[in-house]
Each structure stands twice: as C-alpha cells, then as structure tokens.
Amino acid sequence: MNNLSRIALFISFLGGAASSLWAQTWSMTEVPLQTPWAEEVDPDQVLAEYPRPIMVRPDWMNLNGLWQFKEAVAGEKLPFGTELEEHILVPFPWESALSGVRKQFDSYRAIYRRTFDLPENWSAERILLHFGAVDWEATIYVNGRCVGIHQGGYDAFSFDITAFLEEGQQEVIVAVYDPGTAEGITVGKQNNDRFSDPQRYAYAPASGIWQTVWLEPVPEKYIADLKIIPDIDREAVMVTVNASTQRTNELRVSVKALDGTSTVGTATGKFHTPIRLPIPDPTLWTPDTPFLYDLEISVVDSTRTLDQVRSYVGMRKISMSPYKGIQRLMLNDEFVFQMGPLDQGYWPDGLYTAPTDAALRWDVAQIKAFGYNMVRKHIKVEPQRWYYWCDKLGLLVWQDMPSTFKKRTEVEKTVFEQELLRMVKSHWNHPSIINWIVFNEHWGAYDVERLTEMVMALDPSRLVTGNSGIDAGRPDVDYAVGHIKDNHSYRPPSVPFGNTQRAVVNGEYGAIGYLADGHVWDTDGPWVHYNYADKAAATAEYIRFIEMIYGFQEEGLSAAVYTQWTDLENEMNGIYTYDRKVIKLEREQVTNANRSTYAQDRLKAKYPE
C-alpha cells in the first residue's frame, strides 16, 4: 500500500466515523432496476477515491456518507446545533434509490447537516471545503455562519472555511434549492414531471448534492488552479499556475514532467504567467496509445517548498485540415475518423451519480472494448474521475453544455453563461476532451454565434460546435459558426453538405432498439425506439448503418455518434440495458464494425497523402 492509499484509508476512517453511527438507518430504496455495483455501496466508504485526479494533494478528508437530512420550505429556521431525524447517503441525489430517500419535494428545497472533526496536524493550515457539484443552488453554513452561496448544478466549487472553524467538533449545513424545469435554469435532460411518470426523452430529476464533498488543507499561499496546454509542434507544454492571492512576487513556480520516475523536462516561472515546459520527442496521446506524462508543480520561496500538486498531461493535438474542399477532423495531424456512442451518464440506482468509481471506469472501458474511439457526453457534465478514466484509458470526448427547454430571462442567461465558462475552465486540462458543444438541437438557444465565438476564444486548443443537430426540428436554421457542422439523422444516418469552413459530422443517428424482457424500467410504457424484433434484427441494422457511414467518409464525414450507450428509463435504444446487465447487440460484430470506420490501413487506401 502506497502513502496516498494509507492517507486515503486513514482519512476515510475519520470522515466515516460519524456516518457509521447512522449506517443502520440507511438502505437503498426499491427501484425497478439496479446495476451490479449497487450492492457494493458501503455507507462508510462512499466514492472514497480522490475526487480531483487532475490536481492532487496527498492530504484530504472525504465527507461522503450518511448526512442528516430533511425537506425544507423557503424561509424556515435552519437547524443549527439540532439533530435531524432523517438521513441521506451523500452524494446521491435525493430522488435516487441509493440516497435512501427517493422522493420528490414540492418545495424544491432540502437541508443537509453533518458534523466532523479535523485532524490535529491540520491546525496550521487553511481549510477548503469542496463540493463536486450540487444541483442547483447551495447555501453553505459552517458553525452557524454562512460561508457562501453557489448557483449551478454541474460545476465544482469550494470555500475557505478557516475563519469559521471552532475548537472541537465542526458543523456544516447545506441548504439546497433546485426548481429544475420550473425555471429556466440549466437542467440537461432532467424533468420534474418524469419522476413519477417516465416517458420519452426526458428523465427523472437529480437534485441536491450529487458529487463528492471533501476537505483539503492548504498553506497560506497555495496553487488555486492550473491551465495545461500541450503543443506537440513545439515539443512543449504551456503550464499556467494560478495562485490563491496576487501577492506572489517573492515566489517561484517549478514545473517538472516525468515519464515514470525519469524526469523529461523542467522549467521555472511565475504565477499567472504561461511557463514553457519542454518535452523533447514526446510520446503522443491517442485512443490506441493513451500515454500520460506526470507533472509535478511546486511553489517555492528562497528556502523551502510551500505547496505542491501532481497532475498529468497527454501530448495530443486536435485540428482540422481540408480534403477535396471539405474540412476533416485531425488528431496529431492525421485524419482519424471518430466513432462513438451518445452517453447520457444516467444510472437507475444513482441517477446522476454512479454507484462506485468502478462503475464509472467500467462504462469507459466497455465503450472502448466495443471498438469506439470517441464518446459524446450528452447534456451532462461528469465528475472529474470520469474524465480521468477517459484520459487514462484513451477515449476522445465531445462535451455538451447542459441547457434548458425554456426561454431564459436575462438573469438566467447571465447565470447560464457563467456556468458555460466554468465548465470549460474546470475541464480544459483533460486531454480526452476535444470538442465543446454549446447547444443541442436549439434547446434554450440564444446568441449562438456570440457564445460559440466566446468559447472558441476561451479555449483555442479545442474544437467548438455551436449547435449540434442543425436539422432537428428546424432544418432552416444552421448557425454558420464554430468548427463543426453537425446534423442529426437517425434512421438511416446521413451526411450534411460540407464546405471549406467546417468539418461535417452526424452527431446523432441510430436509435435501434427493442425490449429486453426483465430489464425494462417501466413495464407499462410508453416506450420509444423499440422498433426492432430482437438482437439479430437490431445488429443487422447496426451493421448496415456502419457501412453507410463508411461510405459517407468519401463525402467528407469526419465523425458519427450512435444513439446510445445504454437504455435510459423509457428509451430502449442502448448497446446495453439500463442496468448494464444485458448486451443488446452482437458484441463481436458491432466491435469489428466500429473499428472498421477508423482502421488506418483502410483509411489510407481511401485517402492517399
């Protein structure tokens, strides 16, 4: 067992001590389907893995586990110093079975409460309280005082709670408000009306704390965040290290790249300024060879190291290049056709939250095993560990920005744009992410040109799609902006007309489905995409569509996204059933067909240099 594992085990014990007293009060509620990992959930060890692999410090405390809990109403008195009778298993949404609650609240409000003790060796440090994500508005109190408010259901946030700490036991209360589809906030595919009446293309809401809650000790002046940009043409990485304060003139930043234990490059510089870290003759990151260099980033003064984090980088480049007058997507200056499934990141037992980290990894590994080299993360932002597994296992990611079906007010537009910026900034160090998708099928769309150009300027190292699905309900509207022209054509797939400005992709196609007896969420229906007789018929159609997609490459098609990875509530079109227990298509045939779309020998014969 390495040092980090020992620390994690010790901290998990500390963080779980209080929750173990309540373990006997928790059990998973009844649910129509559950995944194989649901039985592995332990209330004393809930998602115990380090939650931020892109920026690691050795010391931390996991606050997942049993919290006291109650439904709330607006304006009620908060229960400072008061035990609550009900409990919830954090970080599962309160509508989920794994939360132990599985209820929907008319008030859209709830209160979480727990206590904890800090390790004695943290007494000289500043203490950060982190939330992976809380849907939608969270007001945080520590020892009876408000430390901050956060709006936005998909991004991580933290507060320095040092000034709020007291001697002995600490109390934290989280008051949550999540109106969901009652307001024009970012909700993705959640729908308040689908909790008790699942149907069609929107699903159960996922309210409250749904990602890891944790504590971290840091020095007075510490590394707040990073920006890591690989540059394979110049054999270097540009690393920008941002500090918790602007008063850093006396400090230096040291950056080191490692291949295992061997140092391959070093550099020094200042905070808030790009530092060029050379990596001579770099090993390139691809889905076939997802090589990652470790990074060691230190803050030093004249005598000592004040702060240090570990990170990693994948040396890869995403770009476009014309072929016969049509732009094609390029990876490391080579055309690689991108073939992937639509993945909405829902779980029947945890809704937005996977039961375990092993379940998260399994999804990524199985997508790879089915011969896909890409995945479109649809209308949801995942915990950092999902992107870590994509980085480590080698899977290209198209990342959607969740939206709304409503017309937004001006205030709601401002909040949406802040969330959009935070999504990009908090995930732009992951080499797997290569394409940001601002809107999907015109849902909640406004100022598409302006917002797409904003994201392009914010992150020039990646591609940006302004609106995925130019033909979905509004074939007359194509926002001629961004890098990618993306149509949705289900049965059969198709290719949009290309031009010299944008690459063309089929961002959604397929929906080849049937009912798998014993693995259906709602046996009474109504279901969608159950249009084939059985596995053989569905597989034959899948192979026919792949041959069409391969042919479309001659017309300029650069990528295709099959809908979808798993069944989801009343959608029956998955490669797997919703519970991840049954494969609905013939695995070997599908895997070989997927790989054929980007096989280099086949592509080089079709597209000679």
Coordinates of C-alpha atoms in Angstrom, one line a residue:
M1 CA 0.0 0.0 0.0
N2 CA 1.5 3.4 -1.0
N3 CA 1.5 6.5 1.1
L4 CA -1.5 8.0 -0.7
S5 CA -3.5 4.9 -0.1
R6 CA -2.6 4.9 3.6
I7 CA -3.7 8.5 3.9
A8 CA -6.9 7.9 2.0
L9 CA -7.7 5.0 4.2
F10 CA -7.0 7.0 7.4
I11 CA -9.0 10.0 6.2
S12 CA -11.9 7.8 5.1
F13 CA -12.0 6.4 8.6
L14 CA -12.1 9.9 10.1
G15 CA -14.7 11.1 7.6
G16 CA -16.8 7.9 8.0
A17 CA -16.7 7.8 11.8
A18 CA -19.9 9.9 12.3
S19 CA -21.7 8.3 9.4
S20 CA -21.1 4.8 10.8
L21 CA -23.2 5.6 13.8
W22 CA -26.1 6.0 11.3
A23 CA -25.3 3.2 8.9
Q24 CA -28.1 1.0 10.3
T25 CA -30.6 3.8 9.3
W26 CA -29.7 3.6 5.6
S27 CA -30.8 1.2 3.0
M28 CA -31.3 1.5 -0.7
T29 CA -35.0 2.1 -1.6
E30 CA -36.9 -0.1 -4.0
V31 CA -36.2 0.7 -7.7
P32 CA -37.3 -1.1 -10.9
L33 CA -33.7 -1.8 -12.0
Q34 CA -30.3 -1.6 -10.4
T35 CA -26.7 -2.1 -11.6
P36 CA -24.3 -4.7 -10.4
W37 CA -22.4 -2.1 -8.4
A38 CA -25.4 -1.1 -6.2
E39 CA -24.7 -3.9 -3.8
E40 CA -21.1 -2.7 -3.3
V41 CA -22.1 0.6 -1.9
D42 CA -21.0 0.9 1.7
P43 CA -22.3 4.0 3.7
D44 CA -18.9 4.2 5.4
Q45 CA -16.9 4.2 2.2
V46 CA -18.9 6.1 -0.4
L47 CA -17.0 7.0 -3.6
A48 CA -13.8 7.1 -1.4
E49 CA -11.4 7.7 -4.3
Y50 CA -9.6 11.0 -4.6
P51 CA -12.1 13.3 -6.4
R52 CA -9.7 15.6 -8.4
P53 CA -7.1 13.5 -10.2
I54 CA -6.0 16.4 -12.4
M55 CA -4.6 18.3 -9.4
V56 CA -3.7 16.0 -6.5
R57 CA -2.6 16.9 -3.0
P58 CA -1.8 14.0 -0.5
D59 CA -3.9 15.2 2.4
W60 CA -7.7 15.3 2.2
M61 CA -10.9 14.2 4.1
N62 CA -13.9 12.6 2.4
L63 CA -17.2 13.9 3.8
N64 CA -19.3 11.5 1.7
G65 CA -21.6 9.2 3.7
L66 CA -24.7 9.5 5.9
W67 CA -25.8 13.1 6.5
Q68 CA -28.8 14.2 8.4
F69 CA -31.5 15.5 6.1
K70 CA -34.9 16.9 5.8
E71 CA -37.3 18.5 3.2
A72 CA -37.4 22.3 3.7
V73 CA -39.6 25.2 2.9
A74 CA -38.5 28.7 2.0
G75 CA -37.6 30.9 4.9
E76 CA -37.7 28.3 7.6
K77 CA -35.3 28.4 10.5
L78 CA -32.1 26.4 10.0
P79 CA -31.3 23.6 12.4
F80 CA -28.1 24.9 13.8
G81 CA -26.9 22.5 16.6
T82 CA -30.0 20.4 16.2
E83 CA -30.1 16.7 15.2
L84 CA -32.3 15.8 12.3
E85 CA -34.3 12.5 12.4
E86 CA -33.9 11.6 8.7
H87 CA -30.7 10.7 6.8
I88 CA -29.5 10.7 3.2
L89 CA -26.5 9.0 1.7
V90 CA -24.3 11.7 0.1
P91 CA -23.5 12.2 -2.7
F92 CA -26.6 10.6 -4.3
P93 CA -29.5 12.9 -5.5
W94 CA -32.4 12.8 -3.2
E95 CA -34.7 11.4 -6.0
S96 CA -32.3 8.4 -6.4
A97 CA -32.7 4.9 -4.7
L98 CA -29.1 4.9 -3.4
S99 CA -29.8 8.1 -1.5
G100 CA -32.2 6.1 0.7
V101 CA -34.8 8.8 0.2
R102 CA -36.1 8.6 -3.4
K103 CA -38.6 11.4 -3.1
Q104 CA -39.5 14.5 -5.0
F105 CA -40.2 17.6 -2.9
D106 CA -42.9 20.1 -3.9
S107 CA -40.9 22.8 -2.2
Y108 CA -37.8 22.0 -4.3
R109 CA -35.8 22.5 -1.1
A110 CA -33.9 20.4 1.4
I111 CA -31.4 20.8 4.2
Y112 CA -28.3 18.6 4.8
R113 CA -26.4 18.5 8.1
R114 CA -23.4 16.7 9.5
T115 CA -20.5 17.2 12.0
F116 CA -16.9 16.4 11.7
D117 CA -13.5 16.7 13.5
L118 CA -10.4 17.9 11.8
P119 CA -7.0 16.1 12.2
E120 CA -4.7 17.8 14.7
N121 CA -1.9 18.1 12.1
W122 CA -4.1 20.5 10.0
S123 CA -4.2 23.2 12.7
A124 CA -1.6 25.4 11.0
E125 CA -3.3 25.1 7.5
R126 CA -6.1 26.9 5.8
I127 CA -9.1 24.5 5.2
L128 CA -11.0 24.4 2.0
L129 CA -14.5 22.8 1.8
H130 CA -15.1 21.4 -1.7
F131 CA -18.3 20.3 -3.4
G132 CA -18.0 18.4 -6.7
A133 CA -21.5 19.5 -7.7
V134 CA -24.8 20.4 -6.1
D135 CA -27.9 20.8 -8.2
W136 CA -28.9 23.7 -8.3
E137 CA -28.4 26.4 -5.6
A138 CA -26.4 25.7 -2.5
T139 CA -26.0 27.9 0.6
I140 CA -23.3 26.7 2.9
Y141 CA -23.1 27.3 6.6
V142 CA -20.2 26.3 8.9
N143 CA -20.8 26.5 12.7
G144 CA -23.9 28.7 12.3
R145 CA -22.4 31.2 9.8
C146 CA -22.9 31.5 6.1
V147 CA -19.7 30.9 4.2
G148 CA -21.1 31.3 0.7
I149 CA -23.7 30.6 -2.0
H150 CA -23.3 28.8 -5.3
Q151 CA -25.7 28.6 -8.3
G152 CA -25.1 26.0 -11.0
G153 CA -25.7 22.2 -10.9
Y154 CA -22.8 20.9 -12.9
D155 CA -19.6 22.5 -11.7
A156 CA -17.3 22.2 -8.7
F157 CA -16.9 24.9 -6.1
S158 CA -15.2 25.5 -2.8
F159 CA -14.9 27.9 0.1
D160 CA -12.1 28.7 2.5
I161 CA -13.8 28.0 5.8
T162 CA -10.7 28.6 8.1
A163 CA -12.2 31.7 9.7
F164 CA -15.4 29.8 10.5
L165 CA -13.8 26.9 12.4
E166 CA -14.1 26.5 16.2
E167 CA -12.5 24.3 18.8
G168 CA -13.6 20.7 18.7
Q169 CA -16.4 19.4 16.6
Q170 CA -17.4 21.3 13.4
E171 CA -20.9 21.6 11.9
V172 CA -21.8 22.1 8.3
I173 CA -25.2 22.7 6.9
V174 CA -26.1 22.8 3.2
A175 CA -29.4 24.4 2.2
V176 CA -30.4 23.4 -1.4
Y177 CA -32.9 24.9 -3.7
D178 CA -33.5 23.1 -7.1
P179 CA -36.5 24.2 -9.1
G180 CA -35.5 22.1 -12.0
T181 CA -37.7 22.6 -15.0
A182 CA -40.0 25.0 -13.1
E183 CA -37.4 27.8 -14.0
G184 CA -35.2 28.5 -17.0
I185 CA -32.0 27.1 -15.3
T186 CA -29.6 24.6 -16.7
V187 CA -31.2 21.2 -16.2
G188 CA -30.0 19.0 -19.0
K189 CA -32.4 16.1 -19.6
Q190 CA -34.0 16.3 -16.1
N191 CA -37.7 16.9 -16.0
N192 CA -39.7 17.5 -12.8
D193 CA -42.7 15.6 -14.3
R194 CA -40.8 12.5 -15.1
F195 CA -40.1 11.3 -11.6
S196 CA -43.5 9.5 -11.3
D197 CA -44.4 9.4 -15.0
P198 CA -41.3 8.4 -17.1
Q199 CA -41.8 8.8 -20.8
R200 CA -39.9 9.7 -23.9
Y201 CA -36.8 11.9 -24.0
A202 CA -36.5 13.5 -20.5
Y203 CA -35.8 11.7 -17.3
A204 CA -36.1 11.8 -13.5
P205 CA -34.6 14.9 -11.8
A206 CA -31.4 14.6 -9.8
S207 CA -31.5 17.2 -7.0
G208 CA -29.1 18.2 -4.3
I209 CA -25.5 17.1 -3.6
W210 CA -24.6 14.6 -6.3
Q211 CA -20.8 14.7 -6.3
T212 CA -18.2 14.2 -3.6
V213 CA -17.9 16.6 -0.6
W214 CA -14.4 16.9 0.8
L215 CA -12.0 18.9 2.9
E216 CA -8.4 19.9 1.9
P217 CA -5.7 21.6 4.0
V218 CA -3.6 24.2 2.1
P219 CA -0.9 26.7 3.0
E220 CA -1.5 30.5 3.3
K221 CA -0.5 30.9 -0.3
Y222 CA -1.4 28.0 -2.5
I223 CA -2.0 26.7 -6.0
A224 CA -5.6 27.5 -6.8
D225 CA -5.8 26.0 -10.3
L226 CA -3.9 25.1 -13.5
K227 CA -4.1 25.5 -17.2
I228 CA -2.2 22.9 -19.2
I229 CA -1.9 23.2 -23.0
P230 CA 0.1 20.6 -24.9
D231 CA 2.0 21.8 -28.0
I232 CA 3.3 18.8 -30.0
D233 CA 4.6 21.0 -32.8
R234 CA 7.0 22.8 -30.4
E235 CA 7.5 19.7 -28.2
A236 CA 6.4 21.5 -25.1
V237 CA 3.6 22.1 -22.6
M238 CA 2.4 25.5 -21.6
V239 CA 1.6 25.5 -17.9
T240 CA -0.1 28.4 -16.2
V241 CA -0.3 28.2 -12.4
N242 CA -2.8 30.5 -10.7
A243 CA -2.4 31.3 -7.0
S244 CA -4.9 32.0 -4.2
T245 CA -3.5 35.5 -4.0
Q246 CA -2.0 38.2 -6.2
R247 CA 0.8 38.8 -3.7
T248 CA 3.3 36.3 -5.1
N249 CA 6.3 38.4 -6.2
E250 CA 8.7 36.6 -3.8
L251 CA 7.6 33.1 -5.0
R252 CA 8.6 31.0 -7.9
V253 CA 6.8 28.1 -9.6
S254 CA 8.7 25.0 -10.5
V255 CA 7.3 22.5 -13.1
K256 CA 8.6 19.1 -13.8
A257 CA 7.4 16.5 -16.4
L258 CA 8.1 12.8 -15.7
D259 CA 7.9 9.5 -17.6
G260 CA 7.5 7.2 -14.7
T261 CA 10.4 8.1 -12.4
S262 CA 12.5 9.7 -15.1
T263 CA 12.4 13.5 -15.5
V264 CA 12.0 14.5 -19.1
G265 CA 11.7 18.3 -18.7
T266 CA 11.8 21.1 -16.1
A267 CA 11.0 24.8 -16.1
T268 CA 10.5 27.6 -13.6
G269 CA 8.5 30.8 -13.8
K270 CA 5.9 33.0 -12.1
F271 CA 2.3 32.6 -11.1
H272 CA -0.4 33.7 -13.5
T273 CA 2.1 33.5 -16.5
P274 CA 2.4 30.7 -19.0
I275 CA 5.6 28.6 -18.3
R276 CA 7.1 26.7 -21.3
L277 CA 7.9 23.1 -20.2
P278 CA 9.9 21.3 -22.8
I279 CA 9.2 17.6 -23.6
P280 CA 11.6 16.5 -26.3
D281 CA 10.4 14.0 -28.8
P282 CA 7.1 13.4 -27.0
T283 CA 5.2 10.2 -26.9
L284 CA 1.8 11.3 -28.4
W285 CA -1.5 10.6 -26.7
T286 CA -4.1 8.7 -28.9
P287 CA -7.0 6.4 -28.1
D288 CA -4.8 3.5 -29.1
T289 CA -1.8 4.7 -27.0
P290 CA -3.1 6.9 -24.2
F291 CA 0.3 7.8 -22.8
L292 CA 0.3 10.4 -20.0
Y293 CA 3.2 12.3 -18.6
D294 CA 3.1 13.1 -14.9
L295 CA 3.5 16.7 -13.8
E296 CA 4.9 17.9 -10.5
I297 CA 4.2 21.5 -9.8
S298 CA 5.8 23.3 -6.8
V299 CA 5.7 26.7 -5.2
V300 CA 9.0 27.7 -3.7
D301 CA 10.4 30.7 -1.9
S302 CA 14.1 31.3 -1.2
T303 CA 14.3 28.4 1.3
R304 CA 11.5 25.9 1.0
T305 CA 8.6 24.4 -0.9
L306 CA 5.4 26.0 0.2
D307 CA 2.9 24.0 -1.9
Q308 CA 3.0 21.1 -4.3
V309 CA 0.5 19.3 -6.5
R310 CA 0.7 16.5 -9.0
S311 CA -1.0 16.5 -12.4
Y312 CA -0.6 14.9 -15.8
V313 CA -0.7 15.8 -19.5
G314 CA -1.4 14.0 -22.7
M315 CA 0.6 15.3 -25.7
R316 CA -2.0 15.5 -28.4
K317 CA -3.3 18.0 -30.9
I318 CA -6.8 18.4 -32.3
S319 CA -7.2 20.4 -35.5
M320 CA -8.9 20.4 -39.0
S321 CA -7.4 20.0 -42.5
P322 CA -9.1 20.2 -45.9
Y323 CA -9.5 17.2 -48.2
K324 CA -11.3 17.7 -51.5
G325 CA -12.5 21.1 -50.3
I326 CA -14.1 19.7 -47.1
Q327 CA -12.6 20.1 -43.6
R328 CA -11.7 16.9 -41.8
L329 CA -11.1 16.3 -38.1
M330 CA -7.4 15.6 -37.4
L331 CA -5.7 14.0 -34.4
N332 CA -2.0 14.7 -34.1
D333 CA -2.1 15.9 -37.8
E334 CA -3.6 12.7 -39.0
F335 CA -7.2 12.1 -40.1
V336 CA -8.8 9.7 -37.6
F337 CA -12.5 9.1 -38.1
Q338 CA -14.2 9.5 -34.8
M339 CA -16.8 6.8 -34.0
G340 CA -18.6 6.9 -30.6
P341 CA -21.9 6.4 -28.7
L342 CA -24.1 9.1 -27.1
D343 CA -23.7 8.6 -23.4
Q344 CA -26.1 10.5 -21.0
G345 CA -24.5 9.3 -17.8
Y346 CA -27.6 8.1 -16.0
W347 CA -27.8 5.2 -13.6
P348 CA -31.0 3.5 -12.5
D349 CA -29.9 3.4 -8.8
G350 CA -28.0 6.6 -8.5
L351 CA -29.5 8.7 -11.4
Y352 CA -26.7 11.3 -12.0
T353 CA -24.3 9.6 -9.6
A354 CA -22.6 6.3 -10.4
P355 CA -22.8 3.8 -7.5
T356 CA -19.0 3.4 -7.4
D357 CA -15.8 4.5 -9.1
A358 CA -15.5 1.0 -10.5
A359 CA -18.9 1.6 -12.3
L360 CA -17.6 4.8 -13.8
R361 CA -14.5 3.1 -15.1
W362 CA -16.5 0.1 -16.4
D363 CA -18.6 2.4 -18.6
V364 CA -15.5 4.0 -20.2
A365 CA -13.6 0.6 -20.5
Q366 CA -16.6 -1.0 -22.1
I367 CA -17.1 1.8 -24.6
K368 CA -13.5 1.2 -25.6
A369 CA -14.0 -2.5 -25.7
F370 CA -16.8 -2.1 -28.2
G371 CA -14.4 -0.5 -30.7
Y372 CA -15.4 3.1 -30.2
N373 CA -12.6 5.7 -30.1
M374 CA -14.9 8.6 -29.0
V375 CA -17.9 9.3 -26.8
R376 CA -20.3 12.2 -26.8
K377 CA -21.2 13.2 -23.2
H378 CA -24.7 14.3 -23.8
I379 CA -26.4 17.2 -21.8
K380 CA -24.5 16.4 -18.6
V381 CA -21.1 17.1 -17.0
E382 CA -19.5 14.2 -15.2
P383 CA -17.4 14.1 -12.0
Q384 CA -13.7 14.6 -12.7
R385 CA -12.9 10.9 -12.2
W386 CA -14.9 10.0 -15.3
Y387 CA -12.7 12.3 -17.4
Y388 CA -9.7 10.8 -15.7
W389 CA -10.7 7.4 -16.9
C390 CA -11.2 8.7 -20.4
D391 CA -7.7 10.3 -20.2
K392 CA -6.1 7.1 -18.8
L393 CA -7.9 4.5 -21.0
G394 CA -7.9 6.6 -24.2
L395 CA -11.3 7.9 -25.3
L396 CA -11.9 11.1 -27.2
V397 CA -14.7 13.2 -25.6
W398 CA -17.2 15.6 -27.1
Q399 CA -18.6 17.5 -24.1
D400 CA -22.1 19.0 -24.2
M401 CA -23.1 22.0 -22.2
P402 CA -26.4 21.2 -20.4
S403 CA -29.2 23.6 -21.2
T404 CA -32.9 24.1 -20.7
F405 CA -36.1 23.7 -22.8
K406 CA -37.4 27.1 -21.6
K407 CA -36.9 30.6 -22.9
R408 CA -34.5 32.3 -20.4
T409 CA -34.8 35.6 -18.7
E410 CA -31.9 38.0 -18.9
V411 CA -30.8 37.0 -15.4
E412 CA -31.0 33.3 -16.4
K413 CA -28.9 34.0 -19.5
T414 CA -26.2 35.5 -17.3
V415 CA -26.2 32.5 -15.0
F416 CA -26.0 30.1 -18.0
E417 CA -23.0 31.9 -19.5
Q418 CA -21.2 31.8 -16.1
E419 CA -21.8 28.1 -16.0
L420 CA -20.6 27.6 -19.5
L421 CA -17.4 29.4 -18.8
R422 CA -16.9 27.4 -15.6
M423 CA -17.5 24.1 -17.5
V424 CA -14.7 24.9 -19.9
K425 CA -12.2 26.2 -17.4
S426 CA -12.7 23.4 -14.9
H427 CA -12.2 20.7 -17.5
W428 CA -9.8 22.1 -20.1
N429 CA -6.8 20.2 -18.7
H430 CA -8.2 16.8 -19.7
P431 CA -6.6 15.6 -22.9
S432 CA -9.6 13.4 -23.7
I433 CA -11.9 16.4 -24.2
I434 CA -11.5 17.7 -27.8
N435 CA -14.9 19.3 -28.6
W436 CA -17.1 21.7 -26.7
I437 CA -20.8 21.6 -27.7
V438 CA -22.6 24.8 -26.7
F439 CA -26.2 24.0 -27.6
N440 CA -28.1 20.8 -28.7
E441 CA -30.9 20.9 -31.2
H442 CA -31.7 24.6 -30.5
W443 CA -32.8 23.8 -26.9
G444 CA -32.7 27.1 -25.0
A445 CA -30.5 28.5 -27.8
Y446 CA -29.8 32.3 -28.0
D447 CA -26.9 34.3 -29.3
V448 CA -25.4 31.1 -30.7
E449 CA -22.8 32.9 -32.8
R450 CA -21.6 35.1 -29.9
L451 CA -21.5 32.3 -27.3
T452 CA -19.7 29.9 -29.8
E453 CA -17.1 32.5 -30.6
M454 CA -16.7 33.2 -26.8
V455 CA -15.9 29.5 -26.2
M456 CA -13.6 29.4 -29.2
A457 CA -11.6 32.4 -27.9
L458 CA -11.6 31.0 -24.3
D459 CA -10.1 27.7 -25.5
P460 CA -8.4 27.9 -28.9
S461 CA -6.8 24.4 -28.3
R462 CA -10.0 22.6 -29.0
L463 CA -12.9 22.4 -31.4
V464 CA -16.3 24.0 -30.7
T465 CA -19.7 23.1 -32.0
G466 CA -22.2 25.9 -31.8
N467 CA -25.3 23.8 -32.2
S468 CA -25.4 20.0 -32.5
G469 CA -28.4 19.0 -34.7
I470 CA -28.9 21.6 -37.4
D471 CA -31.8 19.6 -38.9
A472 CA -33.5 18.6 -35.7
G473 CA -36.9 20.2 -36.0
R474 CA -35.5 23.4 -37.6
P475 CA -33.8 22.4 -40.8
D476 CA -33.9 26.0 -42.0
V477 CA -31.5 27.1 -39.2
D478 CA -27.8 26.5 -39.4
Y479 CA -25.7 28.8 -37.2
A480 CA -22.7 29.1 -39.5
V481 CA -20.2 29.4 -36.7
G482 CA -17.7 27.1 -34.9
H483 CA -15.6 24.3 -36.3
I484 CA -18.2 21.6 -36.9
K485 CA -21.4 21.3 -38.9
D486 CA -23.5 18.6 -37.2
N487 CA -26.8 17.1 -38.3
H488 CA -28.9 14.5 -36.5
S489 CA -30.3 11.9 -38.8
Y490 CA -31.5 8.7 -37.1
R491 CA -32.7 6.0 -39.4
P492 CA -30.8 6.0 -41.7
P493 CA -27.8 8.2 -41.0
S494 CA -26.8 10.9 -43.4
V495 CA -24.1 13.5 -44.1
P496 CA -24.7 17.2 -44.3
F497 CA -23.3 19.2 -47.2
G498 CA -19.7 20.2 -46.4
N499 CA -17.8 23.4 -47.2
T500 CA -14.3 24.8 -46.7
Q501 CA -15.1 26.3 -43.3
R502 CA -16.3 23.5 -41.1
A503 CA -16.0 19.7 -40.7
V504 CA -19.2 17.7 -41.1
V505 CA -20.4 15.1 -38.6
N506 CA -23.5 13.1 -37.9
G507 CA -23.9 14.0 -34.2
E508 CA -26.8 11.6 -33.5
Y509 CA -28.0 8.6 -35.5
G510 CA -29.3 5.1 -34.9
A511 CA -31.8 4.6 -32.1
I512 CA -32.0 0.9 -32.9
G513 CA -34.0 -0.6 -30.1
Y514 CA -36.1 -3.4 -28.7
L515 CA -37.4 -4.5 -25.4
A516 CA -35.2 -6.8 -23.3
D517 CA -37.5 -8.7 -21.1
G518 CA -36.7 -8.4 -17.4
H519 CA -34.6 -5.3 -18.0
V520 CA -37.2 -2.6 -18.7
W521 CA -37.5 0.4 -16.4
D522 CA -41.3 0.9 -16.7
T523 CA -43.1 -2.2 -17.9
D524 CA -46.2 -0.3 -18.7
G525 CA -44.5 2.1 -21.2
P526 CA -44.9 4.2 -23.2
W527 CA -41.5 3.3 -24.8
V528 CA -39.6 4.9 -27.6
H529 CA -37.2 3.3 -30.0
Y530 CA -38.4 -0.2 -29.6
N531 CA -38.7 -0.7 -33.4
Y532 CA -36.8 -4.0 -34.0
A533 CA -37.8 -7.6 -33.2
D534 CA -34.7 -8.8 -31.4
K535 CA -30.9 -8.8 -31.1
A536 CA -30.3 -10.3 -34.6
A537 CA -32.5 -7.7 -36.3
A538 CA -31.1 -4.8 -34.4
T539 CA -27.5 -5.9 -35.1
A540 CA -28.1 -6.3 -38.8
E541 CA -29.4 -2.8 -38.9
Y542 CA -26.4 -1.5 -37.0
I543 CA -24.0 -3.1 -39.4
R544 CA -26.0 -1.7 -42.4
F545 CA -25.7 1.8 -40.9
I546 CA -22.0 1.4 -40.3
E547 CA -21.4 0.6 -44.0
M548 CA -23.4 3.7 -44.9
I549 CA -21.2 5.8 -42.5
Y550 CA -18.1 4.4 -44.0
G551 CA -19.3 5.4 -47.5
F552 CA -20.1 8.9 -46.3
Q553 CA -16.5 9.5 -45.5
E554 CA -15.9 10.0 -49.2
E555 CA -18.4 12.9 -49.0
G556 CA -16.4 14.4 -46.1
L557 CA -18.0 12.9 -43.0
S558 CA -15.5 13.1 -40.1
A559 CA -17.4 11.5 -37.2
A560 CA -20.6 9.7 -36.2
V561 CA -22.4 9.3 -32.9
Y562 CA -24.6 6.3 -32.3
T563 CA -27.6 6.8 -30.0
Q564 CA -27.0 5.4 -27.4
W565 CA -24.7 3.6 -24.9
T566 CA -27.5 2.3 -22.6
D567 CA -31.2 2.2 -22.5
L568 CA -32.5 5.0 -20.3
E569 CA -35.8 4.8 -18.4
N570 CA -38.3 4.6 -21.3
E571 CA -35.7 4.8 -24.2
M572 CA -35.0 1.3 -25.5
N573 CA -32.1 2.0 -27.9
G574 CA -29.0 1.1 -25.9
I575 CA -26.0 -1.1 -26.6
Y576 CA -26.6 -2.2 -23.0
T577 CA -29.8 -2.3 -21.0
Y578 CA -30.2 0.5 -18.4
D579 CA -28.9 -1.7 -15.6
R580 CA -25.8 -2.6 -17.6
K581 CA -26.5 -6.3 -17.3
V582 CA -27.5 -7.3 -20.9
I583 CA -25.8 -6.5 -24.2
K584 CA -28.5 -5.8 -26.7
L585 CA -26.4 -6.2 -29.9
E586 CA -24.0 -8.9 -31.1
R587 CA -20.8 -7.7 -29.5
E588 CA -18.2 -9.0 -31.9
Q589 CA -20.0 -7.8 -35.0
V590 CA -20.5 -4.4 -33.5
T591 CA -16.9 -4.1 -32.3
N592 CA -15.4 -5.1 -35.6
A593 CA -17.8 -2.7 -37.5
N594 CA -16.9 0.2 -35.3
R595 CA -13.2 -0.3 -35.7
S596 CA -13.5 -0.6 -39.4
T597 CA -14.6 3.1 -39.6
Y598 CA -11.2 4.3 -38.5
A599 CA -8.9 1.4 -39.4
Q600 CA -5.7 3.2 -40.6
D601 CA -5.0 0.8 -43.5
R602 CA -8.5 1.2 -44.8
L603 CA -8.4 5.0 -44.4
K604 CA -5.0 5.4 -46.1
A605 CA -6.2 3.5 -49.1
K606 CA -9.3 5.7 -49.3
Y607 CA -7.4 9.0 -48.6
P608 CA -3.8 8.8 -50.0
E609 CA -1.5 11.6 -49.0

